[in-house]
Amino acid sequence: MGTFFEDLGKKIGETAETVTNKAGEAVEVQKIRNQIRVLERGNESAYIGLGEIIYRHYKDGEVVDSEAIGICEAIQNREESIEKYEQQISKVKGDVKCRNCGKSVAKEMTFCPYCGEKVSDSSSEKTDYAKEAKEHIVDAAEEAGEKTEAAAEKVKEKVSDAADMVKEKVSDAADDVCEKVSAAEEKIKENMED
């Protein structure tokens, strides 16, 4: 009988050691993956810095690689779009564009603070533009809502898949433990019969 409990104790100890080793391996792997992510983020930051340098050369008219030219043109197009959006914001707020210097001037201003030019007021143009901007905002909000719902659905699927995987692993581990307990019971029976 003493041998059985000694064997059972050894088996439980071995199983606990195996589980501890597996957990330790998982923790170590996660630490290494985290280090990899830190290095990848560092590379992303370096890529951004490198891209800014190349774009600065492109804007200064210096010779740039043909592949970089395509990317620089795309950046330039986005910057132009950003400028247009900023102008739209100014119009929504009621700001006007100075005819002389082209800068945005608050609607309360009579003269441009940048160049001194007299600023004209066209309130009907502002009203039409405000309606148009409102429609664009509503459309963008609807599109963002749809994209958010789609992303939420994907996250829900991923979580469900992960939960199923965890359930499967727990079930496998439980089956393994049950098999080991059954084997231990069989050994106990054999030892008791002897």
mmCIF file of C-alpha atoms in Angstrom, residues 91 94-100 103-113 115-126:
data_model
loop_
_atom_site.group_PDB
_atom_site.id
_atom_site.type_symbol
_atom_site.label_atom_id
_atom_site.label_comp_id
_atom_site.label_asym_id
_atom_site.label_seq_id
_atom_site.Cartn_x
_atom_site.Cartn_y
_atom_site.Cartn_z
ATOM 1 C CA LYS A 91 -15.586 77.321 -44.261
ATOM 2 C CA GLY A 94 -17.440 80.573 -41.311
ATOM 3 C CA ASP A 95 -13.851 81.637 -41.897
ATOM 4 C CA VAL A 96 -13.012 83.190 -45.248
ATOM 5 C CA LYS A 97 -9.965 82.897 -47.453
ATOM 6 C CA CYS A 98 -7.958 86.041 -48.043
ATOM 7 C CA ARG A 99 -7.858 86.889 -51.759
ATOM 8 C CA ASN A 100 -4.391 88.359 -51.401
ATOM 9 C CA LYS A 103 -4.739 82.277 -45.634
ATOM 10 C CA SER A 104 -7.833 81.503 -43.589
ATOM 11 C CA VAL A 105 -9.265 84.504 -41.735
ATOM 12 C CA ALA A 106 -11.900 84.361 -38.968
ATOM 13 C CA LYS A 107 -15.337 85.582 -40.051
ATOM 14 C CA GLU A 108 -15.268 88.403 -37.478
ATOM 15 C CA MET A 109 -12.196 89.971 -39.068
ATOM 16 C CA THR A 110 -12.588 92.884 -41.446
ATOM 17 C CA PHE A 111 -8.951 92.826 -42.525
ATOM 18 C CA CYS A 112 -6.562 89.905 -42.996
ATOM 19 C CA PRO A 113 -4.174 89.752 -40.014
ATOM 20 C CA CYS A 115 -1.360 90.813 -45.143
ATOM 21 C CA GLY A 116 -3.852 93.603 -44.237
ATOM 22 C CA GLU A 117 -6.164 93.030 -47.229
ATOM 23 C CA LYS A 118 -9.860 93.821 -46.709
ATOM 24 C CA VAL A 119 -11.817 90.575 -46.324
ATOM 25 C CA SER A 120 -15.158 90.101 -48.132
ATOM 26 C CA ASP A 121 -18.153 88.337 -46.594
ATOM 27 C CA SER A 122 -20.264 85.921 -48.599
ATOM 28 C CA SER A 123 -22.754 84.456 -46.127
ATOM 29 C CA SER A 124 -24.869 82.660 -48.752
ATOM 30 C CA GLU A 125 -21.793 80.724 -49.870
ATOM 31 C CA LYS A 126 -21.107 79.795 -46.239
#
